[in-house]
Coordinates of C-alpha atoms and ligand atoms in Angstrom, one line a residue:
X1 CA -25.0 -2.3 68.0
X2 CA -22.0 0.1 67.4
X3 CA -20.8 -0.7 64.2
X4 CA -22.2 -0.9 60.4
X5 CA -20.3 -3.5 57.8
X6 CA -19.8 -2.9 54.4
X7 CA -19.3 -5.6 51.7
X8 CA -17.0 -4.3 48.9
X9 CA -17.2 -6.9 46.3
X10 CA -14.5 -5.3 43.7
X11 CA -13.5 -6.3 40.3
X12 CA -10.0 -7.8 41.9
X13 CA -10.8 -8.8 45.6
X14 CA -14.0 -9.2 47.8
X15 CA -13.4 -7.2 51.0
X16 CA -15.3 -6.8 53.9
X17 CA -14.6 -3.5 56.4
X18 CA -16.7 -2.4 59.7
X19 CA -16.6 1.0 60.7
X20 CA -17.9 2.7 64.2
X21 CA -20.5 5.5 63.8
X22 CA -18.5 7.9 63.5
X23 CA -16.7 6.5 60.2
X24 CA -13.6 4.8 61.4
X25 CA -12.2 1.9 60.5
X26 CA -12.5 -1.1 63.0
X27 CA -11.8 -4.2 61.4
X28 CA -10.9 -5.0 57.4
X29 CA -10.8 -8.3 56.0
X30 CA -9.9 -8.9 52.4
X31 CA -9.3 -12.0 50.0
X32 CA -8.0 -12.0 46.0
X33 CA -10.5 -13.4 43.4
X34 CA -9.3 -15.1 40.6
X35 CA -9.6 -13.3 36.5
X36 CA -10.5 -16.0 34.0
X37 CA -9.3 -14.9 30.5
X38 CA -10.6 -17.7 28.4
X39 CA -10.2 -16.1 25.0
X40 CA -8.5 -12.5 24.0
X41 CA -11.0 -9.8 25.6
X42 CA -13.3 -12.2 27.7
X43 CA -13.2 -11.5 31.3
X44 CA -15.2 -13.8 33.6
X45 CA -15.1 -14.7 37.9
X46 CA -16.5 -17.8 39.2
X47 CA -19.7 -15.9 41.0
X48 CA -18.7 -19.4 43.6
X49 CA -15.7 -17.5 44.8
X50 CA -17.0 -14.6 44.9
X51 CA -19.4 -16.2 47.2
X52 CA -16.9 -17.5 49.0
X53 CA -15.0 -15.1 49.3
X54 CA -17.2 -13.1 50.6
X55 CA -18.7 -14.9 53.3
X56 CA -15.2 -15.8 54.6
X57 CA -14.4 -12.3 54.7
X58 CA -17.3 -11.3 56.5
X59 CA -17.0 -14.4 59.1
X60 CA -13.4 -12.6 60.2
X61 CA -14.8 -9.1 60.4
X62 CA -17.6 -10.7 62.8
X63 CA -15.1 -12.6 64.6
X64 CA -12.8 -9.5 64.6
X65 CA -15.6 -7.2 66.2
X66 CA -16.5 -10.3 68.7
X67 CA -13.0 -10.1 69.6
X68 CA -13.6 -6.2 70.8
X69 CA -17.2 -6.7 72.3
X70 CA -18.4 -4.8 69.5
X71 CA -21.9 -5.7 67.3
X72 CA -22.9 -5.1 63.7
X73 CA -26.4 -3.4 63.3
X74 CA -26.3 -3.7 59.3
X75 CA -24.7 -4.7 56.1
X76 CA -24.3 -2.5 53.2
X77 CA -23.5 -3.7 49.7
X78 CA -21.1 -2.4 47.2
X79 CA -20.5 -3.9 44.6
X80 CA -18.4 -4.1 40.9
X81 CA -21.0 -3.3 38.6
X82 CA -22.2 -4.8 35.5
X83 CA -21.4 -8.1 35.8
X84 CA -23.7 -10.8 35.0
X85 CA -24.6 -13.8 36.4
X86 CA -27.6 -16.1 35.9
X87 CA -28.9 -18.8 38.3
X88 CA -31.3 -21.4 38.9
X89 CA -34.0 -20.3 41.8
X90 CA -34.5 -24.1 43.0
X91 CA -30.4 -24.3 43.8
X92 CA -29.0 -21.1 43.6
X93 CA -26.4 -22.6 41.4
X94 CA -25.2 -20.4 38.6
X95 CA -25.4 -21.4 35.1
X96 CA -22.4 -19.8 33.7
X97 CA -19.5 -18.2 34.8
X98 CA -20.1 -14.0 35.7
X99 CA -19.2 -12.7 33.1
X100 CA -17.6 -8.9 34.0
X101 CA -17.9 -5.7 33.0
X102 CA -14.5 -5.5 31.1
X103 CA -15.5 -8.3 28.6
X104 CA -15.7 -7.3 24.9
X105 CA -17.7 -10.3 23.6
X106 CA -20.8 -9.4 22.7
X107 CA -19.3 -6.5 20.4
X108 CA -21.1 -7.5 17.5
X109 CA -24.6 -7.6 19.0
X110 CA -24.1 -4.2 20.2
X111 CA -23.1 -3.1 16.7
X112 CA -25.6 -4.8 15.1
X113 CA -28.0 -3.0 17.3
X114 CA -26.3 0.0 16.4
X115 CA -26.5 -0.8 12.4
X116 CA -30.2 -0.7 13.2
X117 CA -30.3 2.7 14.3
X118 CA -31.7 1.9 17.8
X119 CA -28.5 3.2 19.7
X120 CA -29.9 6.7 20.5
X121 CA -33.3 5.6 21.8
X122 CA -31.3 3.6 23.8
X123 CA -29.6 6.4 25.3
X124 CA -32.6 8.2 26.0
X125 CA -34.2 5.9 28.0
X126 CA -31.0 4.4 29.8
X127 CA -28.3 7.1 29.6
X128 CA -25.7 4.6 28.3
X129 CA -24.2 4.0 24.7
X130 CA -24.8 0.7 23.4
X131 CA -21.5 -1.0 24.5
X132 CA -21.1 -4.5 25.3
X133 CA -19.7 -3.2 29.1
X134 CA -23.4 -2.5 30.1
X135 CA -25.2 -6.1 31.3
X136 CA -28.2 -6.8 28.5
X137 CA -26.1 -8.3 26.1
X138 CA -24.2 -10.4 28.8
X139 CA -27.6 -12.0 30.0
X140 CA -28.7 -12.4 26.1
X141 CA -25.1 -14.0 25.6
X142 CA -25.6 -16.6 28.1
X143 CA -29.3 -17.5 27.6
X144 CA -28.2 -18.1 24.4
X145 CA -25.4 -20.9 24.8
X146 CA -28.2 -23.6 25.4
X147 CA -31.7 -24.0 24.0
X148 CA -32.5 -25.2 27.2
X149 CA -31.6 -21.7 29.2
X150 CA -33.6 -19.7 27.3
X151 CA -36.5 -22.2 28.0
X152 CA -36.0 -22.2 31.8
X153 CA -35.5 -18.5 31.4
X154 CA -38.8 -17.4 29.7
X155 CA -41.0 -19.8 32.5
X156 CA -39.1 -17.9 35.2
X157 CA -36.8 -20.8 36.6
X158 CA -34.0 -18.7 36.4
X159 CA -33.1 -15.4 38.0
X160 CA -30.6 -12.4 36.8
X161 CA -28.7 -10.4 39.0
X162 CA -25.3 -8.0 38.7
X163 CA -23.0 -9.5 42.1
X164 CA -25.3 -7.4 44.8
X165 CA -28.4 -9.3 43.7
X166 CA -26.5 -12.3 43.5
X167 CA -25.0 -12.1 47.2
X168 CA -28.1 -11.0 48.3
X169 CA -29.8 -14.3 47.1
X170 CA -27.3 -15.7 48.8
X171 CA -26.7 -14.2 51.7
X172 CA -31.2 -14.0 52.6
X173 CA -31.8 -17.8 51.0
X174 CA -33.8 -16.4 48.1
X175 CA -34.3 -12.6 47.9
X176 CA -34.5 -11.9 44.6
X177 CA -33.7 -7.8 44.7
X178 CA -31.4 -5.0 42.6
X179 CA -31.3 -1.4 43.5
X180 CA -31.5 1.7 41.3
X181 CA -27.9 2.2 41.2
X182 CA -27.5 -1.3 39.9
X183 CA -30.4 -1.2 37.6
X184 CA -28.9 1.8 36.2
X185 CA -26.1 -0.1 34.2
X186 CA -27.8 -3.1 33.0
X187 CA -29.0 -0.7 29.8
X188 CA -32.6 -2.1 30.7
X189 CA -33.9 0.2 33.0
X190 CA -35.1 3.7 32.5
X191 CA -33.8 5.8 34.8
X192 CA -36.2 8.6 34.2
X193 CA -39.4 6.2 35.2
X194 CA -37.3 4.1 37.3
X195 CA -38.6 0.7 36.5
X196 CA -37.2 -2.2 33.3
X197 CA -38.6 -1.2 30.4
X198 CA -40.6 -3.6 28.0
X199 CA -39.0 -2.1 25.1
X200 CA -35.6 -2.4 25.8
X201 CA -35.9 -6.1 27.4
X202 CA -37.6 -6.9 23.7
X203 CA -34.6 -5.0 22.1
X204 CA -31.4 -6.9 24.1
X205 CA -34.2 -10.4 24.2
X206 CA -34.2 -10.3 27.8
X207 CA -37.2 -12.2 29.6
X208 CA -38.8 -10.1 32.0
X209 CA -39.1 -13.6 34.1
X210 CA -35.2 -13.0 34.9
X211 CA -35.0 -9.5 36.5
X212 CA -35.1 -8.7 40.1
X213 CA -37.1 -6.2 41.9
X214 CA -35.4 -2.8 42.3
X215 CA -35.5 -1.2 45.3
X216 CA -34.2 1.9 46.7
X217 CA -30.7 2.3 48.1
X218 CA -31.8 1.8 51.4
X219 CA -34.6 -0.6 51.8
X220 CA -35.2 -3.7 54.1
X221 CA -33.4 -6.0 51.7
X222 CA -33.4 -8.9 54.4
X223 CA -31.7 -10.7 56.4
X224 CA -28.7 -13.1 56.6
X225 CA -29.5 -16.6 56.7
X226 CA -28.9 -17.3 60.6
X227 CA -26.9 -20.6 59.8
X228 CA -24.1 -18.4 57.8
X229 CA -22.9 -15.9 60.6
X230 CA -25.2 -17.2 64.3
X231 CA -27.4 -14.5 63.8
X232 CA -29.6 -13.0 61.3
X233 CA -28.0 -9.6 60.3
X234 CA -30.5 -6.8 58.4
X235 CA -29.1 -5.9 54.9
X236 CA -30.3 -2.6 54.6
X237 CA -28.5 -0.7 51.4
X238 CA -26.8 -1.9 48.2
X239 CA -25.2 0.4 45.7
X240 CA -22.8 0.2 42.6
X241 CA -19.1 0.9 43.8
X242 CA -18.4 4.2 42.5
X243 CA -22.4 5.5 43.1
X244 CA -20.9 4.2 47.0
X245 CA -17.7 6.0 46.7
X246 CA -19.6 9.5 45.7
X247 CA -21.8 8.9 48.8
X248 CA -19.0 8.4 51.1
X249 CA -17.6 11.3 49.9
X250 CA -20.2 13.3 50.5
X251 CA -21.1 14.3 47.1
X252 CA -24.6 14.7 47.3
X253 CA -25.4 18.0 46.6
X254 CA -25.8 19.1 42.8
X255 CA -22.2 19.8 41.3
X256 CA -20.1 18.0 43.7
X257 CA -17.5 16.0 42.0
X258 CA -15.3 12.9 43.3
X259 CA -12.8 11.2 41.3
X260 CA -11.8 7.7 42.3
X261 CA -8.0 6.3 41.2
X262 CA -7.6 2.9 41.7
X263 CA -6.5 1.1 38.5
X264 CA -8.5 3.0 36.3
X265 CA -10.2 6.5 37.2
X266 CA -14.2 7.5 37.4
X267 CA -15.2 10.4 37.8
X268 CA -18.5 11.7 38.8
X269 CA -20.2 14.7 39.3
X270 CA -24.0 14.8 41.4
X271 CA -26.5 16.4 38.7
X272 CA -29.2 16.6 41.6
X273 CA -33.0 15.8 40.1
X274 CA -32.0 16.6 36.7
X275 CA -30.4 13.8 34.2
X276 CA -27.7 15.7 32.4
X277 CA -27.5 14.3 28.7
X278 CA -24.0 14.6 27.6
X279 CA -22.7 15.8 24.4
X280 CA -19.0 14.1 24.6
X281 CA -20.8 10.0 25.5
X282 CA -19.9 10.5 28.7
X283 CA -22.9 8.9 31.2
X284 CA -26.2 9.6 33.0
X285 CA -27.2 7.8 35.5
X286 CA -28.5 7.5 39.0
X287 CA -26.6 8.5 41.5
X288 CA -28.7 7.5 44.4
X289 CA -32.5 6.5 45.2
X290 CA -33.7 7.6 48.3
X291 CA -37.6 7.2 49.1
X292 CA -38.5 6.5 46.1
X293 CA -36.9 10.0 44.6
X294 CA -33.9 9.4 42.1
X295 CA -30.8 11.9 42.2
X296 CA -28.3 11.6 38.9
X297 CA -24.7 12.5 38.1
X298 CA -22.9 12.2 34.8
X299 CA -20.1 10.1 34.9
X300 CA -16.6 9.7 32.9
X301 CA -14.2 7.2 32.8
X302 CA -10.4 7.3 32.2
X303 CA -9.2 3.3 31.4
X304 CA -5.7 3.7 32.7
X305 CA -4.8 5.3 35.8
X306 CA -2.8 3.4 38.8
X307 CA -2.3 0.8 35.6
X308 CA 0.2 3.1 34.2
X309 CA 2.1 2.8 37.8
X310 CA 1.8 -0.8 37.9
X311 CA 3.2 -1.3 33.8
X312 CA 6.5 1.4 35.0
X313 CA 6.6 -1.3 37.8
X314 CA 6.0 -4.6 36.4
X315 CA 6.7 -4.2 32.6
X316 CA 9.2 -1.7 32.4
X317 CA 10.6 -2.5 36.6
X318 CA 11.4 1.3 36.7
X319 CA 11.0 0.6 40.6
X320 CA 9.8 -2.0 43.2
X321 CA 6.7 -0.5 45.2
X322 CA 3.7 1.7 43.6
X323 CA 4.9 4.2 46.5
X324 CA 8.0 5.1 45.1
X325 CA 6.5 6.7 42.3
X326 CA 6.1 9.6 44.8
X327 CA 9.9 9.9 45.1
X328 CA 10.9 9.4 41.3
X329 CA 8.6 12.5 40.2
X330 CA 10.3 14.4 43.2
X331 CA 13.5 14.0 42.0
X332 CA 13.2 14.1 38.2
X333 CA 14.5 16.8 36.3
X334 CA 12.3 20.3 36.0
X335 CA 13.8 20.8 32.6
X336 CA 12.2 17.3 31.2
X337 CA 9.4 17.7 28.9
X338 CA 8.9 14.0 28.3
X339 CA 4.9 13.4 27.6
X340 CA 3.4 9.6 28.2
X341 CA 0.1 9.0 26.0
X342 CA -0.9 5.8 28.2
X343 CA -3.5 5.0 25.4
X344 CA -2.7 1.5 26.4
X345 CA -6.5 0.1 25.6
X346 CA -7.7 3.3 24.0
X347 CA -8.8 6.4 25.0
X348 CA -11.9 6.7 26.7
X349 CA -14.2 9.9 27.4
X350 CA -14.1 12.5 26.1
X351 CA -11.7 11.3 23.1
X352 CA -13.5 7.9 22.6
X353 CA -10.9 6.2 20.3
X354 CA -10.6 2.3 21.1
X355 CA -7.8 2.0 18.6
X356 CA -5.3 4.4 19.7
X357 CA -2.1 3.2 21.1
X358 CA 0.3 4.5 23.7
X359 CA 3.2 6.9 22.8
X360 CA 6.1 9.0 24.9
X361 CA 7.1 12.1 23.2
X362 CA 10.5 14.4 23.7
X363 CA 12.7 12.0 24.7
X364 CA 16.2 13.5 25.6
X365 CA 19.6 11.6 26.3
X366 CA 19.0 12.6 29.4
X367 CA 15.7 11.1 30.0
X368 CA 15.9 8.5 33.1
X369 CA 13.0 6.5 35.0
X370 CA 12.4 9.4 37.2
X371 CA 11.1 11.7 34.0
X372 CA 9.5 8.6 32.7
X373 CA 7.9 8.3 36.0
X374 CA 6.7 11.6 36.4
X375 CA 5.5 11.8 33.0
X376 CA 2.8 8.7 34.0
X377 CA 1.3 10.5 36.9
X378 CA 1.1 13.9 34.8
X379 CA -0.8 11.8 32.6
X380 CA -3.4 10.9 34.4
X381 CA -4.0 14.4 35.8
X382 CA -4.6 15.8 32.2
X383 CA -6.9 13.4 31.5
X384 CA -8.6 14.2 34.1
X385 CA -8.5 17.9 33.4
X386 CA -9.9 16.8 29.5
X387 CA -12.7 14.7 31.5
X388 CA -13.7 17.1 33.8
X389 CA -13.8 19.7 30.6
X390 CA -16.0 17.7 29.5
X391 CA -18.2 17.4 32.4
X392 CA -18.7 21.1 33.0
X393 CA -19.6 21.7 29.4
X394 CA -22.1 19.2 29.9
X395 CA -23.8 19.8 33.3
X396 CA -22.7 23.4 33.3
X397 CA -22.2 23.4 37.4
X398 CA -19.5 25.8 38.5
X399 CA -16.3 23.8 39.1
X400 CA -15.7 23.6 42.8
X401 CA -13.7 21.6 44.9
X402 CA -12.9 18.0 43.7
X403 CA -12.7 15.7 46.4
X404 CA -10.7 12.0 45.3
X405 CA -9.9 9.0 46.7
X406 CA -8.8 5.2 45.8
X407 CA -4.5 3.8 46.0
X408 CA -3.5 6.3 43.7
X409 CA -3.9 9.5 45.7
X410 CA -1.7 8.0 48.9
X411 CA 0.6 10.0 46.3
X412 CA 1.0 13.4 47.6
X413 CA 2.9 14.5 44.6
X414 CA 0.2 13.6 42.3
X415 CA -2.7 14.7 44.2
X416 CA -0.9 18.1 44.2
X417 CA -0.2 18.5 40.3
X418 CA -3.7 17.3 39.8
X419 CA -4.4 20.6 41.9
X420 CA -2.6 22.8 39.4
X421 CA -3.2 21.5 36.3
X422 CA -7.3 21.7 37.0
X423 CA -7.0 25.0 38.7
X424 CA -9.0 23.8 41.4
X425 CA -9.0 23.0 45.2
X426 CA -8.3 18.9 45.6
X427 CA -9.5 17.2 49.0
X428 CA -8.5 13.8 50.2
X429 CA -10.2 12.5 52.9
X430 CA -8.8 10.7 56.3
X431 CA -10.9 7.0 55.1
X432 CA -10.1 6.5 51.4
X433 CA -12.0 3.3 51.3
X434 CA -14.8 5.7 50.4
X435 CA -16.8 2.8 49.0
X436 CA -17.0 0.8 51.8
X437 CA -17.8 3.5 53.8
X438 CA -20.5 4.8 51.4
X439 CA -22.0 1.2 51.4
X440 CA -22.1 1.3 55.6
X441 CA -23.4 4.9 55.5
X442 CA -26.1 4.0 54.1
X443 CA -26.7 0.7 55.6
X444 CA -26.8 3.0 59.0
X445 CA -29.2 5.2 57.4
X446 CA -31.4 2.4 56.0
X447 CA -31.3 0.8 59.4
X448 CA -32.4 4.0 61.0
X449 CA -29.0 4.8 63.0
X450 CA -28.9 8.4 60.8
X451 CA -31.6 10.3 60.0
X452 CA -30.4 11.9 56.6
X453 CA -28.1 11.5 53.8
X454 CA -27.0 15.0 54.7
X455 CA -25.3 13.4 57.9
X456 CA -22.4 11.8 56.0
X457 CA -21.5 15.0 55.8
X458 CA -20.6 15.2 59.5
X459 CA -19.2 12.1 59.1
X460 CA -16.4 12.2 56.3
X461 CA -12.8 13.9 57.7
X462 CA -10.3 15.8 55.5
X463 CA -6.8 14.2 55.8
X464 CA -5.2 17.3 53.4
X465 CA -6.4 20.0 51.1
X466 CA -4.3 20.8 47.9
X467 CA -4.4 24.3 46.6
X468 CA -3.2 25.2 42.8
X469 CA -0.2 26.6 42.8
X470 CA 1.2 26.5 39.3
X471 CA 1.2 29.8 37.0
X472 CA -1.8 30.1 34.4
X473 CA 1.6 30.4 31.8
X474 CA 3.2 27.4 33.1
X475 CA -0.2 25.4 33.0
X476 CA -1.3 26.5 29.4
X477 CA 1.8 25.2 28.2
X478 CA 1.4 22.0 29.7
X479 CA -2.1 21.3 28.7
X480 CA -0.7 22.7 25.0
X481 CA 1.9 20.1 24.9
X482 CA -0.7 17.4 25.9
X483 CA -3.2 18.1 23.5
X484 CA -0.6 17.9 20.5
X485 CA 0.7 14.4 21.8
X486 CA -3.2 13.6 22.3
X487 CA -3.8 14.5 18.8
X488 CA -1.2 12.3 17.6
X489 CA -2.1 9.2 19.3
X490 CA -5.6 9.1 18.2
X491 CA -6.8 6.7 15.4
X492 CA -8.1 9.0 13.1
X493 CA -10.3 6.4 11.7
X494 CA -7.4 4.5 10.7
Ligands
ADP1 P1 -8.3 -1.0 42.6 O1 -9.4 -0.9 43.5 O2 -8.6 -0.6 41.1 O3 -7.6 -2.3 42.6 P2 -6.7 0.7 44.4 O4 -7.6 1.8 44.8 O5 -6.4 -0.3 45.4 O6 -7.2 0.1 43.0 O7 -5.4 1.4 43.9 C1 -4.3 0.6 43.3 C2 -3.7 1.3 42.2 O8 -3.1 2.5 42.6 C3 -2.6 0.5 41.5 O9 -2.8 0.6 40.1 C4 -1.3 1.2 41.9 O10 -0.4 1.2 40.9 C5 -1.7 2.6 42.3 N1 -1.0 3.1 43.4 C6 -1.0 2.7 44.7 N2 -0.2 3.5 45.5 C7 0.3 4.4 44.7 C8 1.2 5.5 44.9 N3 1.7 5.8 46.1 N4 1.5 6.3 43.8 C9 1.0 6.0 42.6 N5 0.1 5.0 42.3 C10 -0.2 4.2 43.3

């Protein structure tokens, strides 16, 4: 039993990685899933792939590690949070497509709700705005597309779950469990009591018969079916992916920050015992439940981060690989002073403007891909410095060192001006798949192999520390220029 296995069941693939005790990497397995768009702003997976997927995945780990005489004591969840599925308990069979966490079509219940005024009660109890991203109106949505569901619903036929609870029905033959991390986004659960609340299931006309038990992060969740994988393995943590990254980083002392940039960036910062109610809509919620004993952070989001790599690559074909990126910012020209707004959906925290639009400001003749290039990753490194503005107004921790991770931050150029424009020291780590590894950490803590969440400490490895270097002139300037071209991207209401 040298090994812990984490299932990262993402919003564009289903992975599954096992790492030795002492957090490396020892086999990685990792299969696509397929985005349904059926209309304009619905986003749904086929919760049967993502079963497959995932069980596929985690058949090649376990061969992989049979391969090297190596055994797997536990599985730890991650998973994409927020998305929804409902299934029968007699056949496990899902009624509906999942419908995920990016899907917009339940806008009009949330702002009917919020025409009733019952948005900041809401808030209190949940720590979320009323936004059709949180899970309530997704379970409403789909009870309500036949007479028949919301009968089997209220005499408990069916069950709820976001894709943890759902694997781990799967994966156990019937378990019927969430955990606190997961619970936290449904915008049914109070994260101050820790259980659903009867008033907010009423309010989003959610059956209580539906809901899974929540559990800590690391609990006995149970075991895998023997038939699936020729042995019954324990599953002994599940947590929400980024809640998993800011473990595996190590962020679990009040004020630590990690920022992950994959295709879009989250940021969170560890509030300790206290929720932290924001005054810029950013997020409170919980962090991690240990024992019974919840720990928060406040949390940002910035939509478009390695997405504004991927459009200079696909849309505009400025270059071939995401890596190159690195070497265009290099080489473009010191005296450029294009600005990219890449408001592409909106702007999220702390502007919150859903209507406004990208825009690139101070073009010159002499403006090539490289300046266009570099002008993309700048952009995602002031937002970052707006969020995290944000988040020290709010929670009020002194800034320390920022620690990131996800595809984006393989850039070394990036990771650098990030540095300097936030003022602040910027770790990377040695394993960047700091979900995965949060999700095994904790499976090796629930399964007793570490004693305390304090041990991941021991465990995570820096790969390279980045010091600010840029002048305070040089930087005010910068963050000047970006709050004017801000300011004209914005909606205004319009
Ligand atoms: P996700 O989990 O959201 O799919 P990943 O953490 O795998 O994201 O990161 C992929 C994103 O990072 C892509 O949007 C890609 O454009 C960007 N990316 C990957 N490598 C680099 C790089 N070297 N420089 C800049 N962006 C990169």
């Amino acid at each position: 039993m040298d090994c812990l296995i984490a299932i990262d069941q993402g919003t564009t693939s289903s992975r599954a990685i096992a790492f030795d005790l002492d957090g490396g990497i020892v086999a990685v397995s990792q299969q696509e899933i397929t985005q349904h768009y059926p209309r304009p702003g619905w986003v749904e997976h086929d919760p049967e792939e993502i079963w497959r997927t995932t069980v596929a995945t985690l058949r090649d780990v376990l061969d992989q590690l049979k391969g090297e005489n190596r055994q797997a004591a536990a599985i730890g969840i991650a998973n994409q949070r927020e998305t929804t599925v409902i299934w029968e308990r007699k056949t496990g069979k899902p009624v509906h497509n999942a419908i995920v966490w990016q899907d917009r079509r339940t806008a009009d219940i949330c702002a009917g709700l919020k025409e009733k005024g019952l948005e900041p009660g809401i808030t209190g109890k949940t720590g979320l705005l009323l936004d059709p991203y949180f899970s309530a109106t997704k379970i409403a949505w789909i009870l309500d597309q036949k007479p028949e569901l919301r009968e089997a619903a209220k005499k408990g036929e069916l069950a709820f779950g976001t894709i943890e609870s759902f694997l781990l029905w799967r994966l156990t033959g019937g378990a019927h469990a969430s955990d606190a991390t997961n619970a936290s986004r449904t915008l049914l659960y109070d994260i101050q009591a820790g259980n659903w609340d009867d008033e907010l299931l009423e309010i989003f006309n959610v059956p209580r018969a539906v809901m899974p038990e929540v559990a800590d992060n690391c609990a006995s969740y149970g075991v895998t079916d023997a038939a699936l994988f020729g042995r019954a393995i324990p599953i002994t943590a599940m947590i929400g992916d980024q809640q998993a990254a800011a473990v595996g980083q190590g962020c679990i002392t009040p004020g630590a920050v990690k920022s992950t940039y994959g295709t879009g960036c989250f940021l969170l910062q560890n509030t300790g015992s206290d929720i932290v109610r924001s005054s810029h809509r950013l997020l409170s919620t919980v962090a991690y439940r240990l024992a019974g004993h919840s720990s928060y952070a406040i949390e940002g989001s910035i939509f478009i981060a390695g997405a504004a790599i991927q459009w200079l690559r696909d849309g505009l074909k400025l270059f071939g690989r995401a890596e190159e990126s690195e070497e265009m910012a290099r080489r473009a020209s010191d005296n450029s002073e294009v600005i990219m707004v890449p408001a592409f959906t909106g702007l999220g925290a702390p502007h919150w403007d859903a209507r406004a639009r990208g825009a690139i400001f101070g073009l010159t003749r002499d403006t090539g891909p490289e300046e266009l290039t570099r002008a993309a990753l700048e952009a995602v490194a002031y937002q970052t410095h707006d969020l995290l503005e944000a988040v020290s107004s709010d929670a009020a921790f002194p800034l320390g060192i920022i620690r990131v991770d996800g595809g984006m931050t393989r850039n070394g150029w990036f990771v650098q001006f990030l540095a300097d424009v936030l003022n602040t020291t910027v770790d990377r780590p040695q394993v960047v798949e700091t979900t995965a590894f949060g999700a095994a950490f904790l499976a090796g803590l629930g399964a007793g192999i570490y004693d305390r969440l304090g041990d991941v400490s021991s465990v995570w490895r820096l790969d390279r520390r980045f010091e600010p270097a840029m002048r305070a002139g040089e930087r005010d300037a910068r963050l000047r220029g970006w709050k004017k071209a801000v300011s004209q991207v914005l909606s205004h209401g319009d």
